[in-house]
PDB file of C-alpha atoms in Angstrom:
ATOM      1  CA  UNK A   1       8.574   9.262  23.825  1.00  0.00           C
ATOM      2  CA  UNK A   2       6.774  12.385  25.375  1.00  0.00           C
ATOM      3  CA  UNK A   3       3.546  11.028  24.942  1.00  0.00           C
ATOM      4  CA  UNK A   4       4.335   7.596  26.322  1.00  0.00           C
ATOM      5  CA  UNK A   5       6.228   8.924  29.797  1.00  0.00           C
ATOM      6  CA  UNK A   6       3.358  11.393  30.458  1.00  0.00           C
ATOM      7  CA  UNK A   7       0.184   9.158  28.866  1.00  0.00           C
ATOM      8  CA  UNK A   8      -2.306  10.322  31.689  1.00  0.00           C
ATOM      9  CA  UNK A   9      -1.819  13.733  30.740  1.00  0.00           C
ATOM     10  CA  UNK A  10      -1.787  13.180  27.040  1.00  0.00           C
ATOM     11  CA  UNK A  11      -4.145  10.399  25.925  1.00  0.00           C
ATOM     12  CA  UNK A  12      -6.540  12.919  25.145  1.00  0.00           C
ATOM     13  CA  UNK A  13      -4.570  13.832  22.179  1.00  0.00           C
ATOM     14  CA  UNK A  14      -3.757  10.464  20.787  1.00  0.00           C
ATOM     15  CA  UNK A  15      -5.950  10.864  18.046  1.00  0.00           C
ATOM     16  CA  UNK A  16      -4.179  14.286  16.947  1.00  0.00           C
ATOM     17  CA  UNK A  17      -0.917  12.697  16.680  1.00  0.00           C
ATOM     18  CA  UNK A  18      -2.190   9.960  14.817  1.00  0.00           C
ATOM     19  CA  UNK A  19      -2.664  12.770  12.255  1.00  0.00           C
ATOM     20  CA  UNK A  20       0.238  13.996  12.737  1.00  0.00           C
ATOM     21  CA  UNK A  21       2.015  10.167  12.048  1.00  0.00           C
ATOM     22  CA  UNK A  22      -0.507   9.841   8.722  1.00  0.00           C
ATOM     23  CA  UNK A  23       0.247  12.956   7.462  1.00  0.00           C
ATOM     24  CA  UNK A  24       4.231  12.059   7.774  1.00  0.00           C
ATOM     25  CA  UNK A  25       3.346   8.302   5.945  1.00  0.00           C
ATOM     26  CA  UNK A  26       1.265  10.010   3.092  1.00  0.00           C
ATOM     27  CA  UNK A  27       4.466  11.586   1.959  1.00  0.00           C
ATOM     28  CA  UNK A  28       5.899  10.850  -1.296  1.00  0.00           C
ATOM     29  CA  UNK A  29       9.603  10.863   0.138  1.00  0.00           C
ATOM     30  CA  UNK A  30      10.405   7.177   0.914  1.00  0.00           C
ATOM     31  CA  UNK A  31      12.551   8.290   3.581  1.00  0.00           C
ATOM     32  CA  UNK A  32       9.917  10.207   5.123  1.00  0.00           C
ATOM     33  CA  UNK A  33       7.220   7.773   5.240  1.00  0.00           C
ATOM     34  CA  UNK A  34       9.201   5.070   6.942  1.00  0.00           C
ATOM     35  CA  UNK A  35       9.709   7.558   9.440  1.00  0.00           C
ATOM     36  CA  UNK A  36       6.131   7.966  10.132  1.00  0.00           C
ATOM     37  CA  UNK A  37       5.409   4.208   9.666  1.00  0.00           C
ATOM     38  CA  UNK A  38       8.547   3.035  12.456  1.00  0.00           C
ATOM     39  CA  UNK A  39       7.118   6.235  15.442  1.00  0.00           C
ATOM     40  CA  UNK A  40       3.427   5.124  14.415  1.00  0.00           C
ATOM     41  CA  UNK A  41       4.724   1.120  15.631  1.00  0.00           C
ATOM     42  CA  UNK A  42       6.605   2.495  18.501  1.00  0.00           C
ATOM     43  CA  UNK A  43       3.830   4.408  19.468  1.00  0.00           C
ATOM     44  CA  UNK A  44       2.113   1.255  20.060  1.00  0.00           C
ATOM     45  CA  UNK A  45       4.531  -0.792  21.155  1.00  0.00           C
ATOM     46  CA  UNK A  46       5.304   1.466  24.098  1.00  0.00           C
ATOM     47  CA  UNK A  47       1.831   1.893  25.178  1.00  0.00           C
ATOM     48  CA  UNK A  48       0.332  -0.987  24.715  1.00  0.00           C
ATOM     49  CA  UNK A  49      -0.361  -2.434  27.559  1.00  0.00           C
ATOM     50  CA  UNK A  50      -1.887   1.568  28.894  1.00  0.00           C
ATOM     51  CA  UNK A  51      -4.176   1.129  25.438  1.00  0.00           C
ATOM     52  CA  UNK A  52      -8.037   0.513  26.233  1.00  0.00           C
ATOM     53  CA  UNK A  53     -10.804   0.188  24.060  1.00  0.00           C
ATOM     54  CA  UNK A  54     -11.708   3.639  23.116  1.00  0.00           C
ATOM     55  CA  UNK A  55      -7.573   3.931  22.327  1.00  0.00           C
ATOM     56  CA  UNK A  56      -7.607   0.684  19.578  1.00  0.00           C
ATOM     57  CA  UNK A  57     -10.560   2.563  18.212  1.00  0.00           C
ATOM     58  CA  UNK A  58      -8.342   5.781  17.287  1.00  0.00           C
ATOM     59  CA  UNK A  59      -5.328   3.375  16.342  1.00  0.00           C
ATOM     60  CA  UNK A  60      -7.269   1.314  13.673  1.00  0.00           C
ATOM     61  CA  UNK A  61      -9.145   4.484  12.786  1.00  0.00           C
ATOM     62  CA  UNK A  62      -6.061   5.839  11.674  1.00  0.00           C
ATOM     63  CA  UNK A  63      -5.112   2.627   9.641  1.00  0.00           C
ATOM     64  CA  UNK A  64      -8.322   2.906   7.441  1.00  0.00           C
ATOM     65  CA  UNK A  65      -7.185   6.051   6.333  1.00  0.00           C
ATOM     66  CA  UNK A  66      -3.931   5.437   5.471  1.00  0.00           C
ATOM     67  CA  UNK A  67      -5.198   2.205   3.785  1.00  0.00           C
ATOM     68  CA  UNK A  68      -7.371   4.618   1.766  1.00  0.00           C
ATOM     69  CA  UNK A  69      -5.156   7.221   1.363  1.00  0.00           C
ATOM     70  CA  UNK A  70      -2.418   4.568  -0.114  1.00  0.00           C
ATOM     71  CA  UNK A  71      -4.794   2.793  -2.213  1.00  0.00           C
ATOM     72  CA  UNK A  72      -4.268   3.903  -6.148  1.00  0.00           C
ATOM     73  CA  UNK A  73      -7.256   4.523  -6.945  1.00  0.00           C
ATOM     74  CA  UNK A  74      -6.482   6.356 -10.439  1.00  0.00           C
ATOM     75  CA  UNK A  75      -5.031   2.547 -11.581  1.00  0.00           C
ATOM     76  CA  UNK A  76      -8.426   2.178 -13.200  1.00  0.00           C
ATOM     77  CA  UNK A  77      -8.675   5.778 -14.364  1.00  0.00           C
ATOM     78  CA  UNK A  78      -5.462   7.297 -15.487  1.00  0.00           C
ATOM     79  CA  UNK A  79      -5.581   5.789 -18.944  1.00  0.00           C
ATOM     80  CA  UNK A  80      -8.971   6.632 -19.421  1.00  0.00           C
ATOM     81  CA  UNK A  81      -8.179  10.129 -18.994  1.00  0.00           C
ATOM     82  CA  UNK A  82      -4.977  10.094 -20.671  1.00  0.00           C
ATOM     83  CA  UNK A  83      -7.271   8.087 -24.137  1.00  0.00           C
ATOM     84  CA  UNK A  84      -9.702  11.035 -23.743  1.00  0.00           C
ATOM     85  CA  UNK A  85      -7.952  13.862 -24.228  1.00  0.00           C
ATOM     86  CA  UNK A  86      -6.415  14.837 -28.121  1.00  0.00           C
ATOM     87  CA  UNK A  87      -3.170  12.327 -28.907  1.00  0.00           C
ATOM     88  CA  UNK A  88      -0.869  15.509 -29.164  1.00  0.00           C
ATOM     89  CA  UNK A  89      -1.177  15.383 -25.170  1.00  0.00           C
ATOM     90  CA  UNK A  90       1.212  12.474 -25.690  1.00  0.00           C
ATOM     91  CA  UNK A  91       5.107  13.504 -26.856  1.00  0.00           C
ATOM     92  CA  UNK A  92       6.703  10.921 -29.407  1.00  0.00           C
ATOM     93  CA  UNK A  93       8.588   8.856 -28.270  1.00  0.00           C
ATOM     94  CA  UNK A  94      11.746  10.326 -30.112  1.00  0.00           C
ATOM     95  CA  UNK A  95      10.892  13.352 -28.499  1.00  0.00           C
ATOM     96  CA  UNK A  96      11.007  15.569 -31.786  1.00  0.00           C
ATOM     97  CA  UNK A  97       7.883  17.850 -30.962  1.00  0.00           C
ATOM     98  CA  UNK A  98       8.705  18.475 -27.385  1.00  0.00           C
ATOM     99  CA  UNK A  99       8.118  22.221 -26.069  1.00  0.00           C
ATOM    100  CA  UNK A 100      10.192  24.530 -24.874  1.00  0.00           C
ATOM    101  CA  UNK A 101       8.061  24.564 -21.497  1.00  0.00           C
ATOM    102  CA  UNK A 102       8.974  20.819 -20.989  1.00  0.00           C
ATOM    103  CA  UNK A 103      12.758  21.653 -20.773  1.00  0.00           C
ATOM    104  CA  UNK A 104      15.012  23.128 -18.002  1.00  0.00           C
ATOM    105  CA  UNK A 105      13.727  22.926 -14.816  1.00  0.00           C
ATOM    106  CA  UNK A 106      11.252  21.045 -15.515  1.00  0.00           C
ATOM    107  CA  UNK A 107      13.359  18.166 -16.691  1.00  0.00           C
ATOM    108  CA  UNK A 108      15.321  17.909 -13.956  1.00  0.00           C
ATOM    109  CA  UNK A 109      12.330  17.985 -11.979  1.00  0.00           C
ATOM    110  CA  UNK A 110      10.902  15.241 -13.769  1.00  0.00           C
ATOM    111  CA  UNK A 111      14.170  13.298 -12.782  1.00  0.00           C
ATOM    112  CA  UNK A 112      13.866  14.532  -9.419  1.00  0.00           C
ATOM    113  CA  UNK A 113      10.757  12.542  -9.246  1.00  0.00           C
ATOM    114  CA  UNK A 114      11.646   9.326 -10.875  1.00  0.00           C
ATOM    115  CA  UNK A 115      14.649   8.844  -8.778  1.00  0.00           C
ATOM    116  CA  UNK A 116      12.750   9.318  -5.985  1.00  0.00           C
ATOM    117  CA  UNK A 117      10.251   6.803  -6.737  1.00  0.00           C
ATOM    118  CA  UNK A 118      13.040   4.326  -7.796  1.00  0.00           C
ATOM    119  CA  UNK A 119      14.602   5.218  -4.454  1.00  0.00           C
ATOM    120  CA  UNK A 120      11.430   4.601  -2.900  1.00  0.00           C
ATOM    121  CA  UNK A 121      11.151   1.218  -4.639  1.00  0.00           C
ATOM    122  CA  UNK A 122      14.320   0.216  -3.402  1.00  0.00           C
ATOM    123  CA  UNK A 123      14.041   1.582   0.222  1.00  0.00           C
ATOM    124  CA  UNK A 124      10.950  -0.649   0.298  1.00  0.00           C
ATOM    125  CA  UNK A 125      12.551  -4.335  -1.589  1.00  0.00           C
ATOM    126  CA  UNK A 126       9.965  -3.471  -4.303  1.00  0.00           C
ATOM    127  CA  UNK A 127      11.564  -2.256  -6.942  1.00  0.00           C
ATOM    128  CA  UNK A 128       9.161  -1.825 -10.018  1.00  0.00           C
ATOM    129  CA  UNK A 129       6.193  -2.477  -6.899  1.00  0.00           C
ATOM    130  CA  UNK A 130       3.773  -2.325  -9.912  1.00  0.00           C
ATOM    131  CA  UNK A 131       5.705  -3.910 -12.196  1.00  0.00           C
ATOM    132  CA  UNK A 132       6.527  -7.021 -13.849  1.00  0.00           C
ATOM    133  CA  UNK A 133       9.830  -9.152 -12.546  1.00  0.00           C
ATOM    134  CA  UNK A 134      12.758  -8.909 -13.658  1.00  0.00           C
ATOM    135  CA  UNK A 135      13.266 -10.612 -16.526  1.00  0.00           C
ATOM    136  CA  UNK A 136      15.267 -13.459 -15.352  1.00  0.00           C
ATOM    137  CA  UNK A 137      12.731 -14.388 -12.282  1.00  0.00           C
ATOM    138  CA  UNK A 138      10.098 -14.770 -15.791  1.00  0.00           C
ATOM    139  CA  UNK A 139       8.294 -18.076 -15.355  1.00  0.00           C
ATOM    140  CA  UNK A 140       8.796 -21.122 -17.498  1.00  0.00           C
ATOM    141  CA  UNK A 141       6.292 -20.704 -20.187  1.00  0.00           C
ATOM    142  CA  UNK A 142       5.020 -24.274 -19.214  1.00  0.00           C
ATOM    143  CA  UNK A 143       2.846 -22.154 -16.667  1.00  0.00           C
ATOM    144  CA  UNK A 144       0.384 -20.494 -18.295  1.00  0.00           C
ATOM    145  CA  UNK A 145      -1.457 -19.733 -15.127  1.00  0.00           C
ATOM    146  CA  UNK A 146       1.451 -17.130 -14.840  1.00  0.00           C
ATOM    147  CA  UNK A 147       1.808 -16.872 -18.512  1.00  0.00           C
ATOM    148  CA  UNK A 148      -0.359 -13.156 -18.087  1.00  0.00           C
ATOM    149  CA  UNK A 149       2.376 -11.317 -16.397  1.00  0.00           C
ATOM    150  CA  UNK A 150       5.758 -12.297 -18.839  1.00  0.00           C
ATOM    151  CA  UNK A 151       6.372  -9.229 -20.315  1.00  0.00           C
ATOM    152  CA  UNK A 152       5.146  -8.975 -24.281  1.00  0.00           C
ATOM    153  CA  UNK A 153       8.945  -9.219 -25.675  1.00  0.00           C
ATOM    154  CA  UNK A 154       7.091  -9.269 -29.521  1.00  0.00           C
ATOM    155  CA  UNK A 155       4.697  -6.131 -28.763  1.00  0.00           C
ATOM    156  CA  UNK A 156       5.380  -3.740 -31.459  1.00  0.00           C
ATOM    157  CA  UNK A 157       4.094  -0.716 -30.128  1.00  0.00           C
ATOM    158  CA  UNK A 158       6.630   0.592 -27.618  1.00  0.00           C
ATOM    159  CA  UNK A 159       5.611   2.928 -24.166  1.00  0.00           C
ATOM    160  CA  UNK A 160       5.477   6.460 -25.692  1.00  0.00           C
ATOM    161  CA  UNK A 161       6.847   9.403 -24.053  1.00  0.00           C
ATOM    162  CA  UNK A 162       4.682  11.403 -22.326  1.00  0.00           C
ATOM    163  CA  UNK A 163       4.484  15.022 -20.985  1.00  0.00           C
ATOM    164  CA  UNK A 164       6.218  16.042 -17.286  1.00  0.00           C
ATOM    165  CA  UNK A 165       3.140  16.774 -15.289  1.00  0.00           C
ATOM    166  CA  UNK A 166       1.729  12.872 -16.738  1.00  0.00           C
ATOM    167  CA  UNK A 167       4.861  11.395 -15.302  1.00  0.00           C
ATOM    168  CA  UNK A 168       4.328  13.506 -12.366  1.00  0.00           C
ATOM    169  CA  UNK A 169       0.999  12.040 -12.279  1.00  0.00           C
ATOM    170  CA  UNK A 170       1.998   8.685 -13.220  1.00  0.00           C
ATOM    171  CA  UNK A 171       4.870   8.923 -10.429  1.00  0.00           C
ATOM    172  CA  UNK A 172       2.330   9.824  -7.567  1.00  0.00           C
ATOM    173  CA  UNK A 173       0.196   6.686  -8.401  1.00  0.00           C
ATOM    174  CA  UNK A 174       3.621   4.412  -8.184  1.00  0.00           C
ATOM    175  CA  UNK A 175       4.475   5.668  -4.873  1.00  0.00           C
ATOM    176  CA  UNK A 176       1.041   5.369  -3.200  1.00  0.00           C
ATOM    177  CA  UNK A 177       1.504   1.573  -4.673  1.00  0.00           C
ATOM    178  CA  UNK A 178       4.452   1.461  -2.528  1.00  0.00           C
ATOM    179  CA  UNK A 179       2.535   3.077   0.441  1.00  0.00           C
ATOM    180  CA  UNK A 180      -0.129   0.528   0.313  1.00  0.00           C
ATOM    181  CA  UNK A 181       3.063  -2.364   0.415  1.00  0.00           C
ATOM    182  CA  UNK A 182       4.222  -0.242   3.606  1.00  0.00           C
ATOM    183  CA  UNK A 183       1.329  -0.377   5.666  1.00  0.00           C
ATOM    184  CA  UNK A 184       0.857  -4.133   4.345  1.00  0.00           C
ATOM    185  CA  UNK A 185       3.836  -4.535   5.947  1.00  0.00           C
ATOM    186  CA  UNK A 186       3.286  -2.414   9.481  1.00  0.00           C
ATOM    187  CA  UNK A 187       0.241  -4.511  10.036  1.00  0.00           C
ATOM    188  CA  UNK A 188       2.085  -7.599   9.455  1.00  0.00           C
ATOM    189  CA  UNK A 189       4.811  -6.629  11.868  1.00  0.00           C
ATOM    190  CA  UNK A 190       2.507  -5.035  14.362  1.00  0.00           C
ATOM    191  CA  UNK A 191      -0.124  -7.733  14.926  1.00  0.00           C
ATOM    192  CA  UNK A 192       2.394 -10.707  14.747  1.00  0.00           C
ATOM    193  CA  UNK A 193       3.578  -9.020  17.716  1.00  0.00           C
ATOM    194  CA  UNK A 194       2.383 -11.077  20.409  1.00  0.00           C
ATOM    195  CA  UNK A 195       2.419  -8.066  22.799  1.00  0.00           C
ATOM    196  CA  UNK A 196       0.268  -6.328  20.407  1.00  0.00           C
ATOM    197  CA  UNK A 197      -1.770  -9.036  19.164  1.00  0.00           C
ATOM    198  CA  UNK A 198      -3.008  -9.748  22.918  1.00  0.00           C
ATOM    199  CA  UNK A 199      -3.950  -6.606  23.782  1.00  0.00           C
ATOM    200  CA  UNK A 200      -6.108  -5.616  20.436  1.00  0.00           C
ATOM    201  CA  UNK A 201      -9.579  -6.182  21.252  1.00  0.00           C
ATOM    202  CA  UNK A 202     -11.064  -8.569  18.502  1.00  0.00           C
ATOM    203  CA  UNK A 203     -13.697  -6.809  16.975  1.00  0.00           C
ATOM    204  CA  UNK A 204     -10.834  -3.677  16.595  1.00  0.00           C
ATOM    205  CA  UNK A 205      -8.570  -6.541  15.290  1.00  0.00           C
ATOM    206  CA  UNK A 206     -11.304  -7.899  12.496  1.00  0.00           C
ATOM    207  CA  UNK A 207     -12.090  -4.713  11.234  1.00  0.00           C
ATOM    208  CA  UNK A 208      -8.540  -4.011  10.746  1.00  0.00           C
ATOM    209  CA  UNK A 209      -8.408  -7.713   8.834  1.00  0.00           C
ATOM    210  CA  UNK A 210     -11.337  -6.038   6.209  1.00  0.00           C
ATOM    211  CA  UNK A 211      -8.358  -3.231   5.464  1.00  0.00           C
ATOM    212  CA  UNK A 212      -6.287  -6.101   4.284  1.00  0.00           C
ATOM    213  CA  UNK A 213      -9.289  -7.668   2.429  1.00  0.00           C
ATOM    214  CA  UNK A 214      -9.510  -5.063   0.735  1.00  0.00           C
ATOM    215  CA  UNK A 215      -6.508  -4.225  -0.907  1.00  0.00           C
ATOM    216  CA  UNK A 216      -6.262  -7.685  -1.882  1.00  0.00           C
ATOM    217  CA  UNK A 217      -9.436  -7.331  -3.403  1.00  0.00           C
ATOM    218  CA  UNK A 218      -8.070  -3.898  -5.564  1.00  0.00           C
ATOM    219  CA  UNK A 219      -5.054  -5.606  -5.896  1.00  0.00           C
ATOM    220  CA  UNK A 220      -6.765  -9.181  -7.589  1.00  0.00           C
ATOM    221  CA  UNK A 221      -9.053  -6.938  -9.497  1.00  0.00           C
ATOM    222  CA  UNK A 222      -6.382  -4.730 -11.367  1.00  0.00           C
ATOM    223  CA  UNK A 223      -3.821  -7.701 -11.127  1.00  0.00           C
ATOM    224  CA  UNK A 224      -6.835  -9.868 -13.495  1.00  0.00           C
ATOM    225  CA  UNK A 225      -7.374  -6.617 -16.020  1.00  0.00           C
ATOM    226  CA  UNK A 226      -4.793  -7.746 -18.375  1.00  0.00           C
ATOM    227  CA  UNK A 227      -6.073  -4.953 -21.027  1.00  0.00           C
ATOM    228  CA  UNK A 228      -5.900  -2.284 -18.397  1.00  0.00           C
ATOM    229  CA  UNK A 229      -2.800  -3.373 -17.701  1.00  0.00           C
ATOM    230  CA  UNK A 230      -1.320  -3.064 -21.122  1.00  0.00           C
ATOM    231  CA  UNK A 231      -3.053   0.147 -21.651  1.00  0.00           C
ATOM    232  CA  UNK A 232      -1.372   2.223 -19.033  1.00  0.00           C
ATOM    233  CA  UNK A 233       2.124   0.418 -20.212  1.00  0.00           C
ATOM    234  CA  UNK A 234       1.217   1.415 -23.806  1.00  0.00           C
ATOM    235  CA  UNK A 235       0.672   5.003 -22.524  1.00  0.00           C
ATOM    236  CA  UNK A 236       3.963   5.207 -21.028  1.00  0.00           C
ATOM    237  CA  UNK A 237       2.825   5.000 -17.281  1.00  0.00           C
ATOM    238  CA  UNK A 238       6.057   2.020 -16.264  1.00  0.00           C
ATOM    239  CA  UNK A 239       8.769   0.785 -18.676  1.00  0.00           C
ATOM    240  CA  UNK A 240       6.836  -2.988 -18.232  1.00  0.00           C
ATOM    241  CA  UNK A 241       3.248  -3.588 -17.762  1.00  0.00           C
ATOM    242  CA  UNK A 242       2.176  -3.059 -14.110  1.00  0.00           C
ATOM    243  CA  UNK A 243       0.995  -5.228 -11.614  1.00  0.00           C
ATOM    244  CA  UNK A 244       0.049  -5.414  -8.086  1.00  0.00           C
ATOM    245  CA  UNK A 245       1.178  -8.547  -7.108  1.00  0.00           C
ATOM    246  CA  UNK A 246       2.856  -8.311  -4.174  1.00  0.00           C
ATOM    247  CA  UNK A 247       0.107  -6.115  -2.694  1.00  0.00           C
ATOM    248  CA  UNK A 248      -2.126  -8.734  -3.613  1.00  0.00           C
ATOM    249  CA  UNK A 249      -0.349 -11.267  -2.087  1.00  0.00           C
ATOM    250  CA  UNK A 250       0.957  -9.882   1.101  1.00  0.00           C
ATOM    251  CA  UNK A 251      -2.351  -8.369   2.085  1.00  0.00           C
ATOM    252  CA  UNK A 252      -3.643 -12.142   1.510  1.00  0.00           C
ATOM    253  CA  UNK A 253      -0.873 -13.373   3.370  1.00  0.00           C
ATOM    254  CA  UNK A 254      -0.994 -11.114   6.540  1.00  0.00           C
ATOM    255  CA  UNK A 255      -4.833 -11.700   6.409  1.00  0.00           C
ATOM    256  CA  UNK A 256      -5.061 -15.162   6.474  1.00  0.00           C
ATOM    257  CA  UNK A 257      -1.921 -15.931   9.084  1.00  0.00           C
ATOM    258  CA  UNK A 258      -3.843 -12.830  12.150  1.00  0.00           C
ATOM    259  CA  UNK A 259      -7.309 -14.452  11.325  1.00  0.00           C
ATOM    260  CA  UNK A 260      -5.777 -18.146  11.672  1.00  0.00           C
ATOM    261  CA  UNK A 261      -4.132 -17.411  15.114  1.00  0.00           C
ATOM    262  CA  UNK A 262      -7.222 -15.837  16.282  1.00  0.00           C
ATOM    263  CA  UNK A 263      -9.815 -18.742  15.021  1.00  0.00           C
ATOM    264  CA  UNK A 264      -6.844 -20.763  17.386  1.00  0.00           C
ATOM    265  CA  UNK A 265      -6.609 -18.249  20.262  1.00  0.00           C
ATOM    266  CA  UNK A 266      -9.058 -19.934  23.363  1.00  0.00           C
ATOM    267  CA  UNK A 267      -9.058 -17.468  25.159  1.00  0.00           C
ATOM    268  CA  UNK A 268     -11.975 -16.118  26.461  1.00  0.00           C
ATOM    269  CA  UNK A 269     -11.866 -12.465  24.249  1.00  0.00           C
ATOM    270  CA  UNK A 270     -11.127 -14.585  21.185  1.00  0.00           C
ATOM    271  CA  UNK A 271     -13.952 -17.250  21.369  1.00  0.00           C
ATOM    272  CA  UNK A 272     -16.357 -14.700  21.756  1.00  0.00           C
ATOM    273  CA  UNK A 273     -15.776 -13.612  18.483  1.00  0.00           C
ATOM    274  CA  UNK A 274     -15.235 -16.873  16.836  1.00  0.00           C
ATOM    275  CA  UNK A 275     -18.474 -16.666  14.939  1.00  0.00           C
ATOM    276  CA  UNK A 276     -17.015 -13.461  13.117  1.00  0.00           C
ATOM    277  CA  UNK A 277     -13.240 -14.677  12.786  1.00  0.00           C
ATOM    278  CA  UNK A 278     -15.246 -17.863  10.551  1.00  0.00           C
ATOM    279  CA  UNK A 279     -17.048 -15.533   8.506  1.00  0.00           C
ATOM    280  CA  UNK A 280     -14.005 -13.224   7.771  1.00  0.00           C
ATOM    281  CA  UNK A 281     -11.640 -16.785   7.699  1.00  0.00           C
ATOM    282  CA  UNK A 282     -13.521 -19.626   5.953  1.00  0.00           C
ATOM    283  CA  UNK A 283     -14.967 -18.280   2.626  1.00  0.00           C
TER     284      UNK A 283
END
């Protein structure tokens, strides 16, 4: 609100405090980052129309890093690491062998954390973001296209317990899952603005479309490694086998519908860039 009633004074900052809003989203407190996420879309909202060129620059500077900050990278590395290492790192699962270290504070620590994801989940509709449905939304097993992502009711090897700082670790990689959902999500509401939308400049607009491209692109890619996939539920990292399917298919979603309206839009701004709006569109 400060910055928006004296802008002329303080657009010099704007990029500071778009720190200062990333920092807030990158926080592992659901709460928290929604925070950051709804003063980071009022922020634009209220000064959108004072916004110029070198402004949209800052704004969708600070979107690719909090795409890349979000993005869970250690999906296709955590049970690498985790396979690497001697299997006493892993706890059975009846928990006979556990240390002394891993009780007390710890424990409650540890569920500390996974309430806080859960809570996270739920604050965000995505509960289990990176996991499979529930069991009663299960496709027909008539559709094997979707046949990859029922969860293996016969597997005989169950998730196995595994050590508080891995679940710490595990937990960090669910919630930037759920990150990468919420700033799926501020795009989508942002640029469907029409408000917003109008004012964007289009090359600032398309390279914000090649964020989304992107994570549907991680998303497809772990989403397709069925192995991986197993491996990390195997190793105790959900209670199902992950998947990213509703990153994968939002970010498509929010993609295609801005890059439609602007291959539409004849206004002047908007034709000049049709060439590019085809080559991001089309293929």
């Amino acid at each position: 609100t400060l910055f928006t009633h004296y802008f002329d004074a303080l657009e010099y900052m704007l990029d500071r405090i778009l720190e200062l809003l990333t920092l807030c989203i990158c926080q592992e407190n659901d709460t928290i980052a929604r925070i950051g996420s709804n003063c980071l879309q009022q922020l634009i909202l209220q000064n959108v129309t004072k916004f110029q060129l070198e402004h949209w620059k800052k704004v969708v500077g600070a979107f690719v890093e909090l795409f890349s900050k979000t993005t869970a990278y250690e999906l296709f590395t955590a049970a690498a690491s985790i396979s690497s290492k001697s299997p006493g790192s892993l706890k059975p699962a009846n928990g006979d062998s556990a240390s002394n270290e891993e009780s007390g504070q710890e424990s409650s620590e540890t569920a500390s954390d996974q309430e806080q994801v859960a809570e996270a989940q739920k604050a965000n509709g995505t509960q289990n973001v990176t996991s499979e449905h529930e069991e009663g939304d299960m496709p027909a097993a008539s559709t094997p296209a979707l046949e990859d992502y029922r969860p293996q009711a016969d597997a005989q090897q169950q998730p196995a317990a595994v050590t508080v700082a891995r679940r710490r670790f595990f937990n960090r990689i669910i919630t930037n899952c759920v990150l990468q959902l919420l700033m799926i999500e501020t795009v989508h509401e942002l640029f469907s603005n029409d408000k917003v939308y109008a004012q964007i400049p289009s090359h600032e607009l398309l390279r914000l479309m090649g964020l989304l491209k992107k994570s549907y692109q991680f998303a497809k890619k772990f989403n397709e490694d069925k192995e991986l996939r197993m491996q990390l539920w195997r190793q105790g990292f959900m209670k199902q086998p992950p998947n990213l399917l509703k990153q994968e298919s939002g970010s498509a979603a929010t993609y295609v519908h801005i890059l439609f309206r602007m291959y539409h839009d004849e206004r002047e701004e908007r034709r000049s860039s049709r060439a590019e709006t085809e080559a991001a569109l089309i293929p």
